[in-house]
Amino acid sequence: MLLRTIAPARRLDVLGSHEALAQACAATGDDVVVAELISDGPNHLWSLASRPRVLAIVHPDLDEAWALIRSVQFLRQHRVAVTSPSFTEIRAAAGGRAVTFWQNPGQRSPDTSLSAWVTALTHRIDPGTALWLGEHDPFDGLLDGLDDAPLDGAVCRFLRERVAQLREEWDYLDWPTPDTVILGADRMVPCHDDGVRVGFLLRRPLRRGHREWDLVAARWRSELLTGPREDHRTFAGTYLSYQSEGRSPAYPYIGAWSGYQVVRDVVVLTAVMDAVRRAHLDGGLRREAAHRVACLRGAHPAPWNWGKR
């Protein structure tokens, strides 16, 4: 049904992902005829009817797949509640893609303290124990796909100028905490509960960076976009309880940090570019990208109203 209702470009993207999944499942003995696409960002996430307790992720390349497997193994070594792979083999597929299989983490939990818990435990890991971690650079590849996006020239110039402005401001940030292991997402990490255990499904590899990125991402999503503020208060209180251990925080709350607005603006721009990068796939995604850019340019009053066109 999905393939009959989406635009040709997006249909080809989904079909390519499904073909990669079919090649991987031919080796595992799974049936992909009724596989369901759950999400296509940041990578393709599929559920398998033949094994309802298993999810499959289709990655753009082998390097990302290996980095994700390694990241999850590393987190589990440090007793962070993260979903395990069903098996550690990675299936190479057509088009340079790769497929990994994961235990289904269950329903998403509304309890934001769980997100704070796994975020805090991740931040407590010494990055020196994982020299293989890539450095977090939110500007790396940020403008990828802009030239192919169905946006007019003025919008593209605005986005390039915005990236250049924020890059300069980012370079002058005074980070109050040392490097650590971070999740590097653009939102509060969602946790799940399958009735037996609680944890989260890592969708992108870990990075070495500053914890402020994860904290700002958690705050802006709840405060400026979709969630009630009490969700973030629960997150912030739980995170602080795991992080303090007799140390005075560098700021009473992340919004009081002098660099908050710069990092928040980079997080927001990351979310905008995620939409822009996929805008060519169909009309709905194109309208969503245009709407997010309009929000970024001040065409809609704060708090932002993405999804409320």
PDB file of C-alpha atoms in Angstrom:
ATOM      1  CA  MET A   1       0.000   0.000   0.000  1.00  0.00           C
ATOM      2  CA  LEU A   2       2.803   2.423   0.919  1.00  0.00           C
ATOM      3  CA  LEU A   3       4.494   2.057  -2.463  1.00  0.00           C
ATOM      4  CA  ARG A   4       1.245   2.888  -4.266  1.00  0.00           C
ATOM      5  CA  THR A   5       0.810   6.158  -2.373  1.00  0.00           C
ATOM      6  CA  ILE A   6       4.277   7.737  -2.367  1.00  0.00           C
ATOM      7  CA  ALA A   7       6.117   9.640  -5.072  1.00  0.00           C
ATOM      8  CA  PRO A   8       8.412   7.843  -7.561  1.00  0.00           C
ATOM      9  CA  ALA A   9      11.688   9.060  -6.023  1.00  0.00           C
ATOM     10  CA  ARG A  10      10.726   7.958  -2.550  1.00  0.00           C
ATOM     11  CA  ARG A  11       9.342   4.700  -3.934  1.00  0.00           C
ATOM     12  CA  LEU A  12      12.719   3.915  -5.511  1.00  0.00           C
ATOM     13  CA  ASP A  13      14.453   4.715  -2.229  1.00  0.00           C
ATOM     14  CA  VAL A  14      12.165   2.361  -0.293  1.00  0.00           C
ATOM     15  CA  LEU A  15      12.414  -0.337  -2.968  1.00  0.00           C
ATOM     16  CA  GLY A  16      16.208  -0.172  -2.845  1.00  0.00           C
ATOM     17  CA  SER A  17      16.092  -0.561   0.913  1.00  0.00           C
ATOM     18  CA  HIS A  18      13.633  -3.454   0.625  1.00  0.00           C
ATOM     19  CA  GLU A  19      15.858  -5.167  -1.939  1.00  0.00           C
ATOM     20  CA  ALA A  20      18.796  -4.918   0.456  1.00  0.00           C
ATOM     21  CA  LEU A  21      16.618  -6.340   3.231  1.00  0.00           C
ATOM     22  CA  ALA A  22      15.477  -9.209   0.968  1.00  0.00           C
ATOM     23  CA  GLN A  23      19.083 -10.135   0.155  1.00  0.00           C
ATOM     24  CA  ALA A  24      19.961 -10.191   3.852  1.00  0.00           C
ATOM     25  CA  CYS A  25      16.871 -12.200   4.758  1.00  0.00           C
ATOM     26  CA  ALA A  26      17.647 -14.774   2.074  1.00  0.00           C
ATOM     27  CA  ALA A  27      20.677 -15.659   4.197  1.00  0.00           C
ATOM     28  CA  THR A  28      18.801 -15.659   7.510  1.00  0.00           C
ATOM     29  CA  GLY A  29      15.714 -17.500   6.274  1.00  0.00           C
ATOM     30  CA  ASP A  30      13.295 -14.664   7.025  1.00  0.00           C
ATOM     31  CA  ASP A  31      10.278 -13.780   4.900  1.00  0.00           C
ATOM     32  CA  VAL A  32      10.233 -10.134   3.767  1.00  0.00           C
ATOM     33  CA  VAL A  33       6.994 -10.238   1.773  1.00  0.00           C
ATOM     34  CA  VAL A  34       5.096  -8.450   4.536  1.00  0.00           C
ATOM     35  CA  ALA A  35       8.008  -6.573   6.129  1.00  0.00           C
ATOM     36  CA  GLU A  36       6.865  -3.157   7.361  1.00  0.00           C
ATOM     37  CA  LEU A  37       8.899   0.041   7.059  1.00  0.00           C
ATOM     38  CA  ILE A  38       8.675   1.744  10.462  1.00  0.00           C
ATOM     39  CA  SER A  39      10.945   4.713   9.802  1.00  0.00           C
ATOM     40  CA  ASP A  40      13.165   5.971   6.998  1.00  0.00           C
ATOM     41  CA  GLY A  41      15.250   8.414   8.990  1.00  0.00           C
ATOM     42  CA  PRO A  42      18.081   8.500   9.996  1.00  0.00           C
ATOM     43  CA  ASN A  43      18.208   5.060   8.344  1.00  0.00           C
ATOM     44  CA  HIS A  44      15.588   2.548   7.227  1.00  0.00           C
ATOM     45  CA  LEU A  45      14.059   0.593  10.120  1.00  0.00           C
ATOM     46  CA  TRP A  46      11.944  -2.471   9.255  1.00  0.00           C
ATOM     47  CA  SER A  47       9.856  -4.885  11.297  1.00  0.00           C
ATOM     48  CA  LEU A  48       9.731  -8.531  10.215  1.00  0.00           C
ATOM     49  CA  ALA A  49       6.445 -10.425  10.335  1.00  0.00           C
ATOM     50  CA  SER A  50       8.337 -13.728  10.332  1.00  0.00           C
ATOM     51  CA  ARG A  51      10.138 -12.708  13.521  1.00  0.00           C
ATOM     52  CA  PRO A  52       8.055 -10.059  15.347  1.00  0.00           C
ATOM     53  CA  ARG A  53      10.670  -9.755  18.069  1.00  0.00           C
ATOM     54  CA  VAL A  54      13.273  -8.640  15.516  1.00  0.00           C
ATOM     55  CA  LEU A  55      13.877  -5.344  13.727  1.00  0.00           C
ATOM     56  CA  ALA A  56      16.175  -4.758  10.766  1.00  0.00           C
ATOM     57  CA  ILE A  57      18.144  -1.614  10.001  1.00  0.00           C
ATOM     58  CA  VAL A  58      19.276  -0.911   6.441  1.00  0.00           C
ATOM     59  CA  HIS A  59      22.405   1.256   6.514  1.00  0.00           C
ATOM     60  CA  PRO A  60      23.818   3.371   3.683  1.00  0.00           C
ATOM     61  CA  ASP A  61      27.176   1.572   3.922  1.00  0.00           C
ATOM     62  CA  LEU A  62      29.169  -1.085   5.774  1.00  0.00           C
ATOM     63  CA  ASP A  63      31.230   1.422   7.759  1.00  0.00           C
ATOM     64  CA  GLU A  64      28.177   2.847   9.500  1.00  0.00           C
ATOM     65  CA  ALA A  65      26.825  -0.627  10.221  1.00  0.00           C
ATOM     66  CA  TRP A  66      30.081  -1.779  11.829  1.00  0.00           C
ATOM     67  CA  ALA A  67      30.371   1.452  13.825  1.00  0.00           C
ATOM     68  CA  LEU A  68      26.838   0.999  15.154  1.00  0.00           C
ATOM     69  CA  ILE A  69      27.442  -2.632  16.201  1.00  0.00           C
ATOM     70  CA  ARG A  70      30.671  -1.618  17.907  1.00  0.00           C
ATOM     71  CA  SER A  71      28.952   1.297  19.674  1.00  0.00           C
ATOM     72  CA  VAL A  72      26.229  -0.944  21.072  1.00  0.00           C
ATOM     73  CA  GLN A  73      28.717  -3.528  22.299  1.00  0.00           C
ATOM     74  CA  PHE A  74      30.695  -0.746  23.954  1.00  0.00           C
ATOM     75  CA  LEU A  75      27.616   0.641  25.728  1.00  0.00           C
ATOM     76  CA  ARG A  76      26.643  -2.787  26.986  1.00  0.00           C
ATOM     77  CA  GLN A  77      30.129  -3.250  28.409  1.00  0.00           C
ATOM     78  CA  HIS A  78      29.456  -0.103  30.430  1.00  0.00           C
ATOM     79  CA  ARG A  79      26.031  -1.329  31.558  1.00  0.00           C
ATOM     80  CA  VAL A  80      24.011   1.177  29.551  1.00  0.00           C
ATOM     81  CA  ALA A  81      20.527  -0.127  28.702  1.00  0.00           C
ATOM     82  CA  VAL A  82      20.697  -0.441  24.926  1.00  0.00           C
ATOM     83  CA  THR A  83      19.048  -2.925  22.576  1.00  0.00           C
ATOM     84  CA  SER A  84      21.315  -5.769  21.471  1.00  0.00           C
ATOM     85  CA  PRO A  85      21.782  -7.022  17.919  1.00  0.00           C
ATOM     86  CA  SER A  86      20.112 -10.352  17.235  1.00  0.00           C
ATOM     87  CA  PHE A  87      23.493 -11.425  15.880  1.00  0.00           C
ATOM     88  CA  THR A  88      26.632  -9.451  15.188  1.00  0.00           C
ATOM     89  CA  GLU A  89      27.040 -10.444  11.535  1.00  0.00           C
ATOM     90  CA  ILE A  90      26.455  -7.660   9.035  1.00  0.00           C
ATOM     91  CA  ARG A  91      24.867  -8.542   5.710  1.00  0.00           C
ATOM     92  CA  ALA A  92      26.256  -6.633   2.734  1.00  0.00           C
ATOM     93  CA  ALA A  93      23.664  -5.868   0.074  1.00  0.00           C
ATOM     94  CA  ALA A  94      23.168  -4.200  -3.293  1.00  0.00           C
ATOM     95  CA  GLY A  95      23.894  -0.532  -3.767  1.00  0.00           C
ATOM     96  CA  GLY A  96      26.588  -0.503  -1.096  1.00  0.00           C
ATOM     97  CA  ARG A  97      23.970  -0.911   1.639  1.00  0.00           C
ATOM     98  CA  ALA A  98      24.300  -3.115   4.714  1.00  0.00           C
ATOM     99  CA  VAL A  99      21.704  -4.727   6.978  1.00  0.00           C
ATOM    100  CA  THR A 100      21.800  -5.396  10.719  1.00  0.00           C
ATOM    101  CA  PHE A 101      19.206  -7.216  12.855  1.00  0.00           C
ATOM    102  CA  TRP A 102      18.105  -6.125  16.345  1.00  0.00           C
ATOM    103  CA  GLN A 103      15.922  -7.261  19.198  1.00  0.00           C
ATOM    104  CA  ASN A 104      12.606  -5.381  19.171  1.00  0.00           C
ATOM    105  CA  PRO A 105      12.765  -2.953  22.147  1.00  0.00           C
ATOM    106  CA  GLY A 106       8.986  -2.755  22.549  1.00  0.00           C
ATOM    107  CA  GLN A 107       6.727   0.253  22.931  1.00  0.00           C
ATOM    108  CA  ARG A 108       8.181   3.730  23.354  1.00  0.00           C
ATOM    109  CA  SER A 109       7.962   4.852  26.969  1.00  0.00           C
ATOM    110  CA  PRO A 110       6.589   8.306  27.881  1.00  0.00           C
ATOM    111  CA  ASP A 111       8.861   8.402  30.946  1.00  0.00           C
ATOM    112  CA  THR A 112      11.592  10.935  30.096  1.00  0.00           C
ATOM    113  CA  SER A 113      13.585   9.968  33.198  1.00  0.00           C
ATOM    114  CA  LEU A 114      14.577   6.828  31.297  1.00  0.00           C
ATOM    115  CA  SER A 115      16.097   8.947  28.551  1.00  0.00           C
ATOM    116  CA  ALA A 116      17.987  10.956  31.180  1.00  0.00           C
ATOM    117  CA  TRP A 117      19.226   7.741  32.747  1.00  0.00           C
ATOM    118  CA  VAL A 118      20.781   6.299  29.591  1.00  0.00           C
ATOM    119  CA  THR A 119      22.127   9.726  28.559  1.00  0.00           C
ATOM    120  CA  ALA A 120      23.807  10.261  31.926  1.00  0.00           C
ATOM    121  CA  LEU A 121      25.323   6.772  31.974  1.00  0.00           C
ATOM    122  CA  THR A 122      26.698   7.330  28.468  1.00  0.00           C
ATOM    123  CA  HIS A 123      28.233  10.659  29.494  1.00  0.00           C
ATOM    124  CA  ARG A 124      29.993   9.039  32.446  1.00  0.00           C
ATOM    125  CA  ILE A 125      32.060   6.793  30.151  1.00  0.00           C
ATOM    126  CA  ASP A 126      35.711   7.756  29.763  1.00  0.00           C
ATOM    127  CA  PRO A 127      36.226   8.398  26.029  1.00  0.00           C
ATOM    128  CA  GLY A 128      39.818   7.246  26.456  1.00  0.00           C
ATOM    129  CA  THR A 129      38.487   3.697  26.653  1.00  0.00           C
ATOM    130  CA  ALA A 130      37.240   3.980  23.064  1.00  0.00           C
ATOM    131  CA  LEU A 131      39.942   5.543  20.916  1.00  0.00           C
ATOM    132  CA  TRP A 132      38.030   4.403  17.830  1.00  0.00           C
ATOM    133  CA  LEU A 133      35.225   6.905  18.464  1.00  0.00           C
ATOM    134  CA  GLY A 134      34.740   9.482  15.722  1.00  0.00           C
ATOM    135  CA  GLU A 135      34.824  13.158  16.666  1.00  0.00           C
ATOM    136  CA  HIS A 136      31.448  14.863  16.783  1.00  0.00           C
ATOM    137  CA  ASP A 137      31.320  17.596  14.148  1.00  0.00           C
ATOM    138  CA  PRO A 138      27.715  18.633  13.473  1.00  0.00           C
ATOM    139  CA  PHE A 139      28.818  20.554  10.363  1.00  0.00           C
ATOM    140  CA  ASP A 140      30.362  17.525   8.677  1.00  0.00           C
ATOM    141  CA  GLY A 141      28.063  16.756   5.754  1.00  0.00           C
ATOM    142  CA  LEU A 142      25.429  19.168   7.030  1.00  0.00           C
ATOM    143  CA  LEU A 143      24.867  20.707   3.588  1.00  0.00           C
ATOM    144  CA  ASP A 144      24.934  17.363   1.756  1.00  0.00           C
ATOM    145  CA  GLY A 145      22.003  17.108  -0.634  1.00  0.00           C
ATOM    146  CA  LEU A 146      21.251  20.832  -0.688  1.00  0.00           C
ATOM    147  CA  ASP A 147      22.133  21.177  -4.380  1.00  0.00           C
ATOM    148  CA  ASP A 148      19.617  18.447  -5.235  1.00  0.00           C
ATOM    149  CA  ALA A 149      16.845  19.748  -2.998  1.00  0.00           C
ATOM    150  CA  PRO A 150      13.746  21.228  -4.695  1.00  0.00           C
ATOM    151  CA  LEU A 151      14.238  24.646  -3.085  1.00  0.00           C
ATOM    152  CA  ASP A 152      14.668  28.009  -4.731  1.00  0.00           C
ATOM    153  CA  GLY A 153      18.033  29.750  -4.911  1.00  0.00           C
ATOM    154  CA  ALA A 154      17.271  32.279  -2.181  1.00  0.00           C
ATOM    155  CA  VAL A 155      16.477  29.508   0.306  1.00  0.00           C
ATOM    156  CA  CYS A 156      19.678  27.632  -0.550  1.00  0.00           C
ATOM    157  CA  ARG A 157      21.743  30.810  -0.104  1.00  0.00           C
ATOM    158  CA  PHE A 158      20.076  31.432   3.242  1.00  0.00           C
ATOM    159  CA  LEU A 159      20.930  27.929   4.466  1.00  0.00           C
ATOM    160  CA  ARG A 160      24.557  28.199   3.348  1.00  0.00           C
ATOM    161  CA  GLU A 161      24.914  31.574   5.048  1.00  0.00           C
ATOM    162  CA  ARG A 162      23.286  30.225   8.199  1.00  0.00           C
ATOM    163  CA  VAL A 163      25.713  27.302   8.318  1.00  0.00           C
ATOM    164  CA  ALA A 164      28.702  29.618   7.844  1.00  0.00           C
ATOM    165  CA  GLN A 165      27.482  31.950  10.606  1.00  0.00           C
ATOM    166  CA  LEU A 166      26.905  29.125  13.090  1.00  0.00           C
ATOM    167  CA  ARG A 167      30.197  27.441  12.196  1.00  0.00           C
ATOM    168  CA  GLU A 168      32.029  30.619  13.207  1.00  0.00           C
ATOM    169  CA  GLU A 169      30.060  30.942  16.457  1.00  0.00           C
ATOM    170  CA  TRP A 170      30.615  27.231  17.229  1.00  0.00           C
ATOM    171  CA  ASP A 171      34.388  27.613  16.857  1.00  0.00           C
ATOM    172  CA  TYR A 172      34.414  30.255  19.617  1.00  0.00           C
ATOM    173  CA  LEU A 173      32.314  28.338  22.146  1.00  0.00           C
ATOM    174  CA  ASP A 174      33.758  28.007  25.643  1.00  0.00           C
ATOM    175  CA  TRP A 175      32.839  24.440  26.557  1.00  0.00           C
ATOM    176  CA  PRO A 176      32.404  24.064  30.349  1.00  0.00           C
ATOM    177  CA  THR A 177      33.003  20.289  30.433  1.00  0.00           C
ATOM    178  CA  PRO A 178      35.629  17.986  28.896  1.00  0.00           C
ATOM    179  CA  ASP A 179      35.069  15.625  25.998  1.00  0.00           C
ATOM    180  CA  THR A 180      33.054  12.510  26.707  1.00  0.00           C
ATOM    181  CA  VAL A 181      31.051   9.850  24.892  1.00  0.00           C
ATOM    182  CA  ILE A 182      27.841  11.333  23.476  1.00  0.00           C
ATOM    183  CA  LEU A 183      24.793  10.053  21.626  1.00  0.00           C
ATOM    184  CA  GLY A 184      24.899  12.954  19.166  1.00  0.00           C
ATOM    185  CA  ALA A 185      21.172  12.922  18.374  1.00  0.00           C
ATOM    186  CA  ASP A 186      19.020  15.972  17.591  1.00  0.00           C
ATOM    187  CA  ARG A 187      16.396  15.130  20.229  1.00  0.00           C
ATOM    188  CA  MET A 188      15.842  13.474  23.579  1.00  0.00           C
ATOM    189  CA  VAL A 189      16.762   9.832  23.028  1.00  0.00           C
ATOM    190  CA  PRO A 190      13.580   7.696  23.055  1.00  0.00           C
ATOM    191  CA  CYS A 191      13.505   4.738  25.440  1.00  0.00           C
ATOM    192  CA  HIS A 192      11.353   1.632  25.080  1.00  0.00           C
ATOM    193  CA  ASP A 193       9.784  -0.984  27.331  1.00  0.00           C
ATOM    194  CA  ASP A 194       9.038  -4.501  26.092  1.00  0.00           C
ATOM    195  CA  GLY A 195       7.542  -5.608  29.409  1.00  0.00           C
ATOM    196  CA  VAL A 196      10.762  -7.270  30.522  1.00  0.00           C
ATOM    197  CA  ARG A 197      13.464  -4.643  30.169  1.00  0.00           C
ATOM    198  CA  VAL A 198      13.851  -0.947  29.424  1.00  0.00           C
ATOM    199  CA  GLY A 199      16.352   0.454  26.979  1.00  0.00           C
ATOM    200  CA  PHE A 200      16.842   2.336  23.744  1.00  0.00           C
ATOM    201  CA  LEU A 201      17.561   1.420  20.167  1.00  0.00           C
ATOM    202  CA  LEU A 202      20.709   3.167  18.990  1.00  0.00           C
ATOM    203  CA  ARG A 203      20.254   4.253  15.374  1.00  0.00           C
ATOM    204  CA  ARG A 204      23.547   6.095  14.800  1.00  0.00           C
ATOM    205  CA  PRO A 205      27.087   5.377  16.037  1.00  0.00           C
ATOM    206  CA  LEU A 206      28.375   7.037  19.199  1.00  0.00           C
ATOM    207  CA  ARG A 207      30.651  10.062  18.997  1.00  0.00           C
ATOM    208  CA  ARG A 208      33.325  11.714  21.102  1.00  0.00           C
ATOM    209  CA  GLY A 209      32.119  15.216  21.917  1.00  0.00           C
ATOM    210  CA  HIS A 210      30.636  17.489  24.559  1.00  0.00           C
ATOM    211  CA  ARG A 211      27.705  16.409  26.708  1.00  0.00           C
ATOM    212  CA  GLU A 212      26.105  19.818  26.183  1.00  0.00           C
ATOM    213  CA  TRP A 213      25.050  18.737  22.687  1.00  0.00           C
ATOM    214  CA  ASP A 214      22.880  15.905  24.036  1.00  0.00           C
ATOM    215  CA  LEU A 215      21.489  18.106  26.825  1.00  0.00           C
ATOM    216  CA  VAL A 216      20.596  20.971  24.498  1.00  0.00           C
ATOM    217  CA  ALA A 217      18.985  18.536  22.038  1.00  0.00           C
ATOM    218  CA  ALA A 218      16.831  17.099  24.838  1.00  0.00           C
ATOM    219  CA  ARG A 219      15.772  20.549  26.033  1.00  0.00           C
ATOM    220  CA  TRP A 220      14.920  22.219  22.747  1.00  0.00           C
ATOM    221  CA  ARG A 221      12.710  19.399  21.531  1.00  0.00           C
ATOM    222  CA  SER A 222      10.563  19.501  24.661  1.00  0.00           C
ATOM    223  CA  GLU A 223      10.617  23.231  25.331  1.00  0.00           C
ATOM    224  CA  LEU A 224      10.382  24.758  21.868  1.00  0.00           C
ATOM    225  CA  LEU A 225       8.767  22.128  19.714  1.00  0.00           C
ATOM    226  CA  THR A 226       6.515  19.312  20.833  1.00  0.00           C
ATOM    227  CA  GLY A 227       6.716  18.240  24.457  1.00  0.00           C
ATOM    228  CA  PRO A 228       5.370  19.756  27.681  1.00  0.00           C
ATOM    229  CA  ARG A 229       7.975  21.438  29.849  1.00  0.00           C
ATOM    230  CA  GLU A 230       7.448  19.027  32.736  1.00  0.00           C
ATOM    231  CA  ASP A 231       8.890  16.304  30.488  1.00  0.00           C
ATOM    232  CA  HIS A 232      12.171  18.177  30.367  1.00  0.00           C
ATOM    233  CA  ARG A 233      12.084  19.002  34.085  1.00  0.00           C
ATOM    234  CA  THR A 234      11.865  15.276  34.770  1.00  0.00           C
ATOM    235  CA  PHE A 235      14.719  14.649  32.330  1.00  0.00           C
ATOM    236  CA  ALA A 236      16.906  17.400  33.820  1.00  0.00           C
ATOM    237  CA  GLY A 237      16.331  16.353  37.434  1.00  0.00           C
ATOM    238  CA  THR A 238      17.102  12.712  36.729  1.00  0.00           C
ATOM    239  CA  TYR A 239      20.162  13.531  34.656  1.00  0.00           C
ATOM    240  CA  LEU A 240      21.567  15.778  37.393  1.00  0.00           C
ATOM    241  CA  SER A 241      21.041  13.106  40.040  1.00  0.00           C
ATOM    242  CA  TYR A 242      23.162  10.680  38.025  1.00  0.00           C
ATOM    243  CA  GLN A 243      25.833  13.194  37.102  1.00  0.00           C
ATOM    244  CA  SER A 244      26.439  15.226  40.258  1.00  0.00           C
ATOM    245  CA  GLU A 245      28.142  12.804  42.678  1.00  0.00           C
ATOM    246  CA  GLY A 246      29.422  15.671  44.805  1.00  0.00           C
ATOM    247  CA  ARG A 247      30.492  17.829  41.867  1.00  0.00           C
ATOM    248  CA  SER A 248      28.991  21.281  41.367  1.00  0.00           C
ATOM    249  CA  PRO A 249      27.469  21.591  37.887  1.00  0.00           C
ATOM    250  CA  ALA A 250      28.953  24.159  35.544  1.00  0.00           C
ATOM    251  CA  TYR A 251      25.472  25.688  35.160  1.00  0.00           C
ATOM    252  CA  PRO A 252      22.244  25.399  37.204  1.00  0.00           C
ATOM    253  CA  TYR A 253      20.419  24.126  34.092  1.00  0.00           C
ATOM    254  CA  ILE A 254      21.501  23.747  30.482  1.00  0.00           C
ATOM    255  CA  GLY A 255      19.501  26.784  29.334  1.00  0.00           C
ATOM    256  CA  ALA A 256      21.601  28.986  31.637  1.00  0.00           C
ATOM    257  CA  TRP A 257      24.844  28.049  29.897  1.00  0.00           C
ATOM    258  CA  SER A 258      26.217  30.920  27.812  1.00  0.00           C
ATOM    259  CA  GLY A 259      26.622  28.715  24.751  1.00  0.00           C
ATOM    260  CA  TYR A 260      23.102  27.283  24.883  1.00  0.00           C
ATOM    261  CA  GLN A 261      21.600  29.356  22.077  1.00  0.00           C
ATOM    262  CA  VAL A 262      24.449  28.640  19.640  1.00  0.00           C
ATOM    263  CA  VAL A 263      24.279  24.885  20.204  1.00  0.00           C
ATOM    264  CA  ARG A 264      20.475  24.960  20.114  1.00  0.00           C
ATOM    265  CA  ASP A 265      20.567  26.768  16.771  1.00  0.00           C
ATOM    266  CA  VAL A 266      22.952  24.140  15.379  1.00  0.00           C
ATOM    267  CA  VAL A 267      20.674  21.345  16.646  1.00  0.00           C
ATOM    268  CA  VAL A 268      17.689  23.051  15.017  1.00  0.00           C
ATOM    269  CA  LEU A 269      19.568  23.518  11.746  1.00  0.00           C
ATOM    270  CA  THR A 270      20.505  19.830  11.820  1.00  0.00           C
ATOM    271  CA  ALA A 271      16.821  18.912  12.059  1.00  0.00           C
ATOM    272  CA  VAL A 272      15.978  21.332   9.231  1.00  0.00           C
ATOM    273  CA  MET A 273      18.654  19.862   6.973  1.00  0.00           C
ATOM    274  CA  ASP A 274      17.466  16.321   7.735  1.00  0.00           C
ATOM    275  CA  ALA A 275      14.171  17.348   6.141  1.00  0.00           C
ATOM    276  CA  VAL A 276      15.801  19.265   3.280  1.00  0.00           C
ATOM    277  CA  ARG A 277      17.968  16.256   2.406  1.00  0.00           C
ATOM    278  CA  ARG A 278      14.850  14.118   1.892  1.00  0.00           C
ATOM    279  CA  ALA A 279      12.697  16.794   0.244  1.00  0.00           C
ATOM    280  CA  HIS A 280      13.208  15.397  -3.270  1.00  0.00           C
ATOM    281  CA  LEU A 281      11.525  12.097  -2.370  1.00  0.00           C
ATOM    282  CA  ASP A 282       7.896  13.265  -2.466  1.00  0.00           C
ATOM    283  CA  GLY A 283       5.561  16.237  -2.137  1.00  0.00           C
ATOM    284  CA  GLY A 284       4.835  15.744   1.559  1.00  0.00           C
ATOM    285  CA  LEU A 285       8.510  15.744   2.468  1.00  0.00           C
ATOM    286  CA  ARG A 286       9.081  18.741   0.190  1.00  0.00           C
ATOM    287  CA  ARG A 287       6.351  20.719   1.972  1.00  0.00           C
ATOM    288  CA  GLU A 288       7.737  19.680   5.353  1.00  0.00           C
ATOM    289  CA  ALA A 289      11.213  20.903   4.410  1.00  0.00           C
ATOM    290  CA  ALA A 290       9.850  24.220   3.115  1.00  0.00           C
ATOM    291  CA  HIS A 291       7.864  24.665   6.315  1.00  0.00           C
ATOM    292  CA  ARG A 292      10.875  24.001   8.531  1.00  0.00           C
ATOM    293  CA  VAL A 293      12.994  26.475   6.569  1.00  0.00           C
ATOM    294  CA  ALA A 294      10.193  29.049   6.892  1.00  0.00           C
ATOM    295  CA  CYS A 295      10.221  28.484  10.680  1.00  0.00           C
ATOM    296  CA  LEU A 296      13.982  28.944  10.681  1.00  0.00           C
ATOM    297  CA  ARG A 297      13.617  32.234   8.806  1.00  0.00           C
ATOM    298  CA  GLY A 298      11.088  33.555  11.327  1.00  0.00           C
ATOM    299  CA  ALA A 299       7.920  33.166   9.263  1.00  0.00           C
ATOM    300  CA  HIS A 300       6.168  31.493  12.217  1.00  0.00           C
ATOM    301  CA  PRO A 301       6.183  32.690  15.835  1.00  0.00           C
ATOM    302  CA  ALA A 302       7.903  30.710  18.601  1.00  0.00           C
ATOM    303  CA  PRO A 303       7.392  28.116  19.875  1.00  0.00           C
ATOM    304  CA  TRP A 304       7.948  26.492  16.512  1.00  0.00           C
ATOM    305  CA  ASN A 305       4.943  24.816  14.981  1.00  0.00           C
ATOM    306  CA  TRP A 306       6.434  22.051  12.857  1.00  0.00           C
ATOM    307  CA  GLY A 307       3.700  19.662  11.935  1.00  0.00           C
ATOM    308  CA  LYS A 308       1.021  22.325  12.483  1.00  0.00           C
ATOM    309  CA  ARG A 309       0.910  23.822   9.004  1.00  0.00           C
TER     310      ARG A 309
END
